Coordinates of C-alpha atoms in Angstrom, one line a residue:
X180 CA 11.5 6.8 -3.9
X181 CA 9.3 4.2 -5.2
X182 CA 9.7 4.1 -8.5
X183 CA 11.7 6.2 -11.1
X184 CA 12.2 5.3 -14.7
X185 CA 13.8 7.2 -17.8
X186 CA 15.0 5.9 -21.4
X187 CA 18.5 6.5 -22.9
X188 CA 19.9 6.3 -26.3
X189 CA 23.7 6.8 -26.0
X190 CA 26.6 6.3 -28.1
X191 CA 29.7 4.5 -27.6
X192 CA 31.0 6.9 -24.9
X193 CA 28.3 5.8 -22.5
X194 CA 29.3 3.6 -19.1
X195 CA 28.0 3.8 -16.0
X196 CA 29.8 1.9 -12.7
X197 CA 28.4 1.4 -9.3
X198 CA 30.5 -0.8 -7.3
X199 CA 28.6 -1.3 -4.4
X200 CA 25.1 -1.1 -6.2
X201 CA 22.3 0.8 -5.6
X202 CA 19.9 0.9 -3.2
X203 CA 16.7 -0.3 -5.4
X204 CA 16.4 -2.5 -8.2
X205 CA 17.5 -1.8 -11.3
X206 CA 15.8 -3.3 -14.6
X207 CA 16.6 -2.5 -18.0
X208 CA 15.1 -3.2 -21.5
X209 CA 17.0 -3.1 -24.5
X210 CA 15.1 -1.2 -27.0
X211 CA 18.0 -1.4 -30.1
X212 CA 22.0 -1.5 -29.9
X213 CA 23.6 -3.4 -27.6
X214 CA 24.8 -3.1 -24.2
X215 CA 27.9 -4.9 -22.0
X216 CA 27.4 -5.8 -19.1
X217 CA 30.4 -6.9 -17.1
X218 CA 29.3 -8.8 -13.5
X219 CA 31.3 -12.1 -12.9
X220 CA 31.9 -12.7 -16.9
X221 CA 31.0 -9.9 -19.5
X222 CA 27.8 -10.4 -21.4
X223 CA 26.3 -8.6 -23.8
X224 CA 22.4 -6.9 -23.9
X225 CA 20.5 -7.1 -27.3
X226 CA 17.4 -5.9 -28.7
X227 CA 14.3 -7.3 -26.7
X228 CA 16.6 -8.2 -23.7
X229 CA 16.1 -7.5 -19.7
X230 CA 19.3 -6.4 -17.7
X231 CA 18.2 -7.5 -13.4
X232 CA 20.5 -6.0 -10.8
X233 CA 19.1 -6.5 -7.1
X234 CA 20.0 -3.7 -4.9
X235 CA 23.7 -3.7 -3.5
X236 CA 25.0 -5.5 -7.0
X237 CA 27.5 -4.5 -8.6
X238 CA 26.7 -2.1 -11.3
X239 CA 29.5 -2.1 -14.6
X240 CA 27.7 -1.8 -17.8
X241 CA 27.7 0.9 -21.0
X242 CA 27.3 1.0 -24.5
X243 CA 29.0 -1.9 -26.5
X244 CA 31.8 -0.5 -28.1
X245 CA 31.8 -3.2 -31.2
X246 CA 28.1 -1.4 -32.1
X247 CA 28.7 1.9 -30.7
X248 CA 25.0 2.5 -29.8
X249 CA 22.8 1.7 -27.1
X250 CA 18.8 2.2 -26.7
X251 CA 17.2 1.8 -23.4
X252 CA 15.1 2.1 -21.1
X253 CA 15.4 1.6 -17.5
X254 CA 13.3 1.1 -14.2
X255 CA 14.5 1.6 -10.7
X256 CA 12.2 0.5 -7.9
X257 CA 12.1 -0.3 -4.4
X258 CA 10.6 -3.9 -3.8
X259 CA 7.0 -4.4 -1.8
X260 CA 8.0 -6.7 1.2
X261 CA 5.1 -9.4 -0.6
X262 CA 7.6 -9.4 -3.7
X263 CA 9.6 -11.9 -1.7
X264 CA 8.9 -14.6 -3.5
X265 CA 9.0 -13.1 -6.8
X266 CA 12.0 -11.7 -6.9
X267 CA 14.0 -14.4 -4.5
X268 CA 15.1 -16.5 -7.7
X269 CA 17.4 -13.5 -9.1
X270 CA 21.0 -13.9 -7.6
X271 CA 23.1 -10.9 -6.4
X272 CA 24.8 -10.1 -9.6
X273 CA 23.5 -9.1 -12.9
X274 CA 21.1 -11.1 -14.6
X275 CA 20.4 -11.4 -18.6
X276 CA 17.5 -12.7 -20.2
X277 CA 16.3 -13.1 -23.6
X278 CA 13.1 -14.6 -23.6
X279 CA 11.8 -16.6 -27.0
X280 CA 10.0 -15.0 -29.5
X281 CA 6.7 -15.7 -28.5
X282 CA 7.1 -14.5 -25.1
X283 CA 9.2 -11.4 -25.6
X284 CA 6.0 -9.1 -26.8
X285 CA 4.3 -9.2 -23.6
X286 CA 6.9 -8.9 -21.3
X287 CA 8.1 -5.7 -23.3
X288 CA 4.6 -4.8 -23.3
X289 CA 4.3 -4.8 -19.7
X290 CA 7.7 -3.0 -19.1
X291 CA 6.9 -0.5 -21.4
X292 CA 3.4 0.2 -19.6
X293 CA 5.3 0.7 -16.3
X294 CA 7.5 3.4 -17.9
X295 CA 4.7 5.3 -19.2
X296 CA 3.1 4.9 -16.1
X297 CA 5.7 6.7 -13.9
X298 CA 3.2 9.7 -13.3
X299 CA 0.7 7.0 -12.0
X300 CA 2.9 5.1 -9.1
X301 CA -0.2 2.8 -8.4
X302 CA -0.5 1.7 -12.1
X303 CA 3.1 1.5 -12.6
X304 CA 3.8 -0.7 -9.6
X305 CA 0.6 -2.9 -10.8
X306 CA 2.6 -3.3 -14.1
X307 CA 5.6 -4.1 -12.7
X308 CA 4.6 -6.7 -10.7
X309 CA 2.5 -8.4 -13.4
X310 CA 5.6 -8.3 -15.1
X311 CA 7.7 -10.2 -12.5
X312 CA 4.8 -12.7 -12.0
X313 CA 4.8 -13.7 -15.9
X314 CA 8.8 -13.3 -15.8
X315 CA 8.4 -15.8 -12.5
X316 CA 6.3 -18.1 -14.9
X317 CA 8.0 -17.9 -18.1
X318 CA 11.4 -19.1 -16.3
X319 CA 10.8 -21.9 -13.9
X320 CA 11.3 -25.1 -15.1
X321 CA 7.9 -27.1 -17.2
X322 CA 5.4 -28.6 -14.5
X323 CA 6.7 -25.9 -12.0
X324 CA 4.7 -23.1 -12.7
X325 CA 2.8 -21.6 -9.9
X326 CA -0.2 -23.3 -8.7
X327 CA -1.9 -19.9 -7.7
X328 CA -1.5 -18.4 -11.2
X329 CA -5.3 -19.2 -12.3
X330 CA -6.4 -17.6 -9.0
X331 CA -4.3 -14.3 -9.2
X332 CA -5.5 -14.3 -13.1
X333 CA -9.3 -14.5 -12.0
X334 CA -8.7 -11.6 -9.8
X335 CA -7.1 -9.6 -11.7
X336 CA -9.7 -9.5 -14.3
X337 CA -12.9 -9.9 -12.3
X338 CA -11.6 -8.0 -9.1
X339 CA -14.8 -6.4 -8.6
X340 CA -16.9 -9.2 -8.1
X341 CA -17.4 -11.3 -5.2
X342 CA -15.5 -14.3 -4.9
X343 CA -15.0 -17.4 -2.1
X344 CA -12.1 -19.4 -1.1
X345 CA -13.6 -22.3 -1.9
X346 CA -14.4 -20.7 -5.5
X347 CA -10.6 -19.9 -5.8
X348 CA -8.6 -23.0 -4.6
X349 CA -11.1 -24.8 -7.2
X350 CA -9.9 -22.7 -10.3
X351 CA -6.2 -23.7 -8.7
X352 CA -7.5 -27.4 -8.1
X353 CA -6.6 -27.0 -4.6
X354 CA -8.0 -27.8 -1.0
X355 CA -9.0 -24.4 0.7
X356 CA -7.2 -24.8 3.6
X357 CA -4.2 -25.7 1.3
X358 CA -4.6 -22.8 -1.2
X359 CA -4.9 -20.6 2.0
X360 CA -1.8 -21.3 3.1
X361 CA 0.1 -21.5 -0.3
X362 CA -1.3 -17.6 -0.7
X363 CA -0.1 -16.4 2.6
X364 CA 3.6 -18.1 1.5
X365 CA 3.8 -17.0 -1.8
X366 CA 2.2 -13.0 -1.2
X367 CA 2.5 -12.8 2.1
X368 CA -1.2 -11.7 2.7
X369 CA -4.5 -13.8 2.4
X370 CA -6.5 -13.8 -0.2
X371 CA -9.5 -11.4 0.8
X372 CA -6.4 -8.6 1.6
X373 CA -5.4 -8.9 -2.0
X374 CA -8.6 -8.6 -3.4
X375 CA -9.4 -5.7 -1.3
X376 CA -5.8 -4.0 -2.2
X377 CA -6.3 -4.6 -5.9
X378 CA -9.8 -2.7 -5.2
X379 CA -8.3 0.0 -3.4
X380 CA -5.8 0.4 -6.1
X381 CA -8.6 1.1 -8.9
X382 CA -10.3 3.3 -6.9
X383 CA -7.4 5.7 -6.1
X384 CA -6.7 5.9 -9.9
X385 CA -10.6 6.8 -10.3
X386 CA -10.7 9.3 -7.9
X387 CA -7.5 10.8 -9.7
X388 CA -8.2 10.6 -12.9
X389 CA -12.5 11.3 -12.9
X390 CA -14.9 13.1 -11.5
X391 CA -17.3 9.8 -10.1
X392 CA -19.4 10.0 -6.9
X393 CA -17.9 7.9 -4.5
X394 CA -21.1 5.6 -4.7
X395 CA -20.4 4.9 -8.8
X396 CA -16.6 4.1 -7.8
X397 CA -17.9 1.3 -5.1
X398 CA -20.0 -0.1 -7.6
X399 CA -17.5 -0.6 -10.4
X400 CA -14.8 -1.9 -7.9
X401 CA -16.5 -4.4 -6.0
X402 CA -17.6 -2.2 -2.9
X403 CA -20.9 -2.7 -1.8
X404 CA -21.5 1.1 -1.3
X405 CA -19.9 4.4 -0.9
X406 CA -20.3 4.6 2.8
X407 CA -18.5 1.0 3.1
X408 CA -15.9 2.3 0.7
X409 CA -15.3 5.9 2.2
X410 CA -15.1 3.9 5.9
X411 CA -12.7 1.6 4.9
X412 CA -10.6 4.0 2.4
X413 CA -10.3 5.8 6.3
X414 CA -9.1 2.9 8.1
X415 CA -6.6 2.2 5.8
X416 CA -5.1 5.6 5.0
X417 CA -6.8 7.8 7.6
X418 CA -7.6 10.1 5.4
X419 CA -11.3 10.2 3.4
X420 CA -12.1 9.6 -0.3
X421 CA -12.5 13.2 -0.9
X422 CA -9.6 14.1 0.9
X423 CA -7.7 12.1 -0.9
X424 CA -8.7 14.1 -4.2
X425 CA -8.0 16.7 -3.0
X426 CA -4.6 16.9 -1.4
X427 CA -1.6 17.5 -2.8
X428 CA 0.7 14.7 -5.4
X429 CA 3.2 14.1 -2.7
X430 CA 0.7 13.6 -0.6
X431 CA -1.4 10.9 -2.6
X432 CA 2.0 9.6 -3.3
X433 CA 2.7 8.7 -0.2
X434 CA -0.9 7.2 0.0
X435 CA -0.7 5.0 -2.7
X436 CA 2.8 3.8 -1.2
X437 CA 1.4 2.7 2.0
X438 CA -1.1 1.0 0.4
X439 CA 0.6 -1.9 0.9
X440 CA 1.1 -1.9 4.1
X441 CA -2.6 -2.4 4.8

């Protein structure tokens, strides 16, 4: 399992305990009620709130018994080895955050989108990784922030166009070489991998979700044709574009999971 997410909206009676954890992480958004949570000290999750446990914490929490309702929604996951760095900030134990009013939209936004996205693992994986980078932003400290966020940002929206090193380290205000080696550190891949994944990720949901000629899908991801694309998509996942369409959801499933591996 990958990902699995579900909502819940349970009365007083509700309380779940784990005490050696899980084996994937567990994220929850408050929708309305309130929650406890007990980990070292007992704290409470409110409306717009986000419940962390890391896999192998332990798990006490259930419906606040003051207000006798609790509205959720919840996302377990199994973390992509280039999460690392992401995720290494949150310490073994259950985490609470309330982020300010301002901030609290988008992350719920983003959240939300990988819930609805469960039937789409690609998507939903995309989302929840957006997620931790903002969360990773939103948290550390003023004048900490991280220096590659203007280059992920520029990919993420332009992904299909063609883009140099030089051309990224400038948006970050860095040295090439040094940019280079921040990327590798910080997502444990270089930069033209990335790109290349975030391109392969787009075209997977395409060739689920329309009926496009391979040659229309390279053009609107960045590929520079369908031959290039259809070679590469076989290198990667040893199986062709049209295969690919054709086989069966576990199947793609799996696919889209290895993608990172690539």
């Amino acid at each position: 399992m990958r990902l699995l997410t579900g909502s819940f909206d349970e009365d007083w009676r509700y309380a779940t305990v784990r005490k050696h954890g899980g084996s994937t992480w567990l994220v929850i958004l408050t929708l309305d009620g309130e929650g406890i949570i007990r980990s070292r000290d007992v704290d409470f999750a409110r409306k717009g709130s986000f419940t962390v446990f890391p896999p192998e914490a332990y798990q006490n929490y259930g419906t606040s018994p003051e207000v006798g309702r609790w509205k959720l929604v919840w996302a377990h996951f199994q973390a992509y080895p280039h999460w690392r760095t992401l995720l290494e900030s949150f310490p073994n134990e259950a985490t609470i955050h309330h982020f300010e009013d301002h901030q609290s939209p988008k992350m719920q936004e983003l959240f939300l989108r990988v819930v609805e996205c469960c039937d789409r693992p690609l998507w939903a994986m995309h989302y929840l990784e957006e997620f931790f980078m903002h969360w990773s932003e939103l948290v550390e400290p003023k004048g900490m922030e991280s220096p590659l966020g203007p280059a992920l940002d520029w990919i993420d929206r332009h992904f299909g166009q063609d883009v140099s090193v030089d051309s990224l380290a400038l948006l970050c205000r860095l040295s090439p070489g040094h940019f280079s080696r921040l990327f590798r550190a910080h997502l444990g891949t270089t930069p033209r991998v990335y790109i290349e994944r975030r391109r392969l990720t787009v075209v997977m949901q395409l060739l689920e979700e329309t009926g496009w000629t391979l040659t229309r899908i390279a053009q609107e991801t960045g590929f520079k044709s369908g031959q290039y694309l259809g070679t590469r998509f076989l290198q990667c996942f040893k199986m062709t574009p049209g295969e690919f369409r054709e086989a069966p959801r576990e199947a793609r499933t799996k696919i889209i999971n290895s993608l990172i591996e690539v």
